[in-house]
Amino acid sequence: MRLVFPTNENMGYLSKRGAHFGKAKFYTVITLDNKKISDVEVVENAGHSGACSGAVTNIMALNPDALIVSGIGANPAKGFFEAGLDVYFDKDSKKVQDSIEMFIDGKLTKLQNQGTCTAH
């Protein structure tokens, strides 16, 4: 399973999570096999435009199984749902590693066709 986390630094699973997925400097991609990290990849965010549709395209190009965010607007959330991507909400974890543990333990909220940010 490939999990994508918006991050603002290139430190693998020790990276601090980015607050806004479209403006994050990097996407940290974690591959899990049997609930254990088998691969870590960090990709620089190419930027986005047009109601975050560019960010949706950029993230979908990473072939993710899930996106884990600390916030997401209604338009990009809709884009991910239409693309068939599971989006999880984690407002508490500071680092990717902590969020992975929450995901594995089933403690993250899976979003259902809605965003979490009212400012977008």
XYZ file of C-alpha atoms in Angstrom:
120
model
C 0.000 0.000 0.000
C 1.326 3.436 -1.012
C 0.520 6.316 1.344
C 1.197 9.928 0.350
C 1.885 12.603 2.957
C 2.347 16.313 2.152
C 5.552 17.435 3.899
C 7.683 20.549 4.091
C 11.028 18.789 4.461
C 12.909 15.909 2.878
C 13.576 13.656 5.868
C 11.628 10.548 4.875
C 9.259 9.220 7.529
C 10.789 11.637 10.049
C 9.532 14.621 8.025
C 7.158 17.113 9.575
C 3.794 16.969 7.871
C 2.705 19.912 5.713
C -0.402 21.824 6.689
C -1.636 22.490 3.148
C -1.220 19.572 0.756
C -1.117 21.660 -2.430
C 1.566 24.026 -1.122
C 3.722 21.406 0.601
C 7.318 21.424 -0.626
C 7.414 17.629 -0.885
C 5.264 14.527 -0.994
C 6.602 11.718 1.165
C 5.466 8.374 -0.218
C 5.509 5.454 2.185
C 5.030 1.889 0.975
C 3.648 -0.496 3.572
C 3.882 -4.271 3.333
C 2.192 -6.234 6.122
C 1.874 -3.027 8.160
C 5.625 -2.352 7.976
C 7.484 0.310 5.994
C 9.140 -1.332 2.987
C 10.032 1.799 1.001
C 10.280 5.571 1.460
C 10.331 8.020 -1.445
C 10.325 11.806 -1.318
C 9.139 13.732 -4.374
C 9.373 17.489 -4.786
C 5.988 19.142 -5.323
C 5.869 20.537 -8.861
C 3.322 23.166 -7.789
C -0.352 23.484 -8.560
C -2.928 25.662 -10.223
C -6.638 25.886 -10.913
C -8.541 25.076 -7.700
C -5.818 22.582 -6.764
C -6.504 20.403 -9.815
C -2.759 20.449 -10.528
C -2.025 19.099 -7.051
C -4.593 16.340 -7.591
C -2.876 15.411 -10.869
C 0.592 15.522 -9.254
C -0.423 13.281 -6.376
C -2.333 10.815 -8.567
C 0.822 10.458 -10.722
C 2.503 8.914 -7.655
C 0.105 5.920 -7.882
C -1.128 6.258 -4.295
C -3.569 4.011 -2.474
C -4.314 6.724 0.085
C -3.565 10.366 0.831
C -3.234 11.479 4.440
C -3.793 15.181 5.057
C -4.175 17.595 7.939
C -6.593 19.652 5.864
C -8.093 19.732 2.390
C -10.552 21.993 0.595
C -13.799 20.802 -0.979
C -12.626 21.066 -4.617
C -9.459 18.968 -4.309
C -11.257 16.502 -2.027
C -13.865 16.050 -4.744
C -11.093 15.538 -7.327
C -9.514 12.764 -5.270
C -12.849 11.073 -4.595
C -13.688 11.162 -8.304
C -10.276 9.607 -9.028
C -11.065 6.827 -6.541
C -8.407 7.758 -3.969
C -9.027 7.216 -0.264
C -8.307 10.385 1.729
C -7.665 10.246 5.467
C -7.679 13.141 7.926
C -5.038 13.471 10.642
C -4.890 16.867 12.311
C -2.824 15.744 15.300
C 0.331 13.930 14.149
C 3.346 16.198 13.730
C 5.544 13.738 11.815
C 4.881 11.230 9.058
C 6.015 8.375 11.310
C 3.333 9.211 13.905
C 0.665 9.421 11.227
C 1.691 6.033 9.798
C 1.206 4.480 13.231
C -2.233 6.086 13.513
C -3.144 4.771 10.038
C -1.976 1.225 10.830
C -3.910 1.294 14.117
C -7.096 2.389 12.292
C -7.257 5.685 14.184
C -7.552 8.065 11.228
C -10.835 9.349 9.852
C -11.522 8.387 6.249
C -13.164 11.329 4.533
C -16.418 10.732 2.707
C -16.763 13.111 -0.241
C -16.056 16.297 1.730
C -13.194 18.610 2.551
C -12.018 19.717 5.967
C -11.006 23.345 5.295
C -13.497 26.183 5.143
C -10.884 28.678 3.918
C -10.550 27.063 0.472
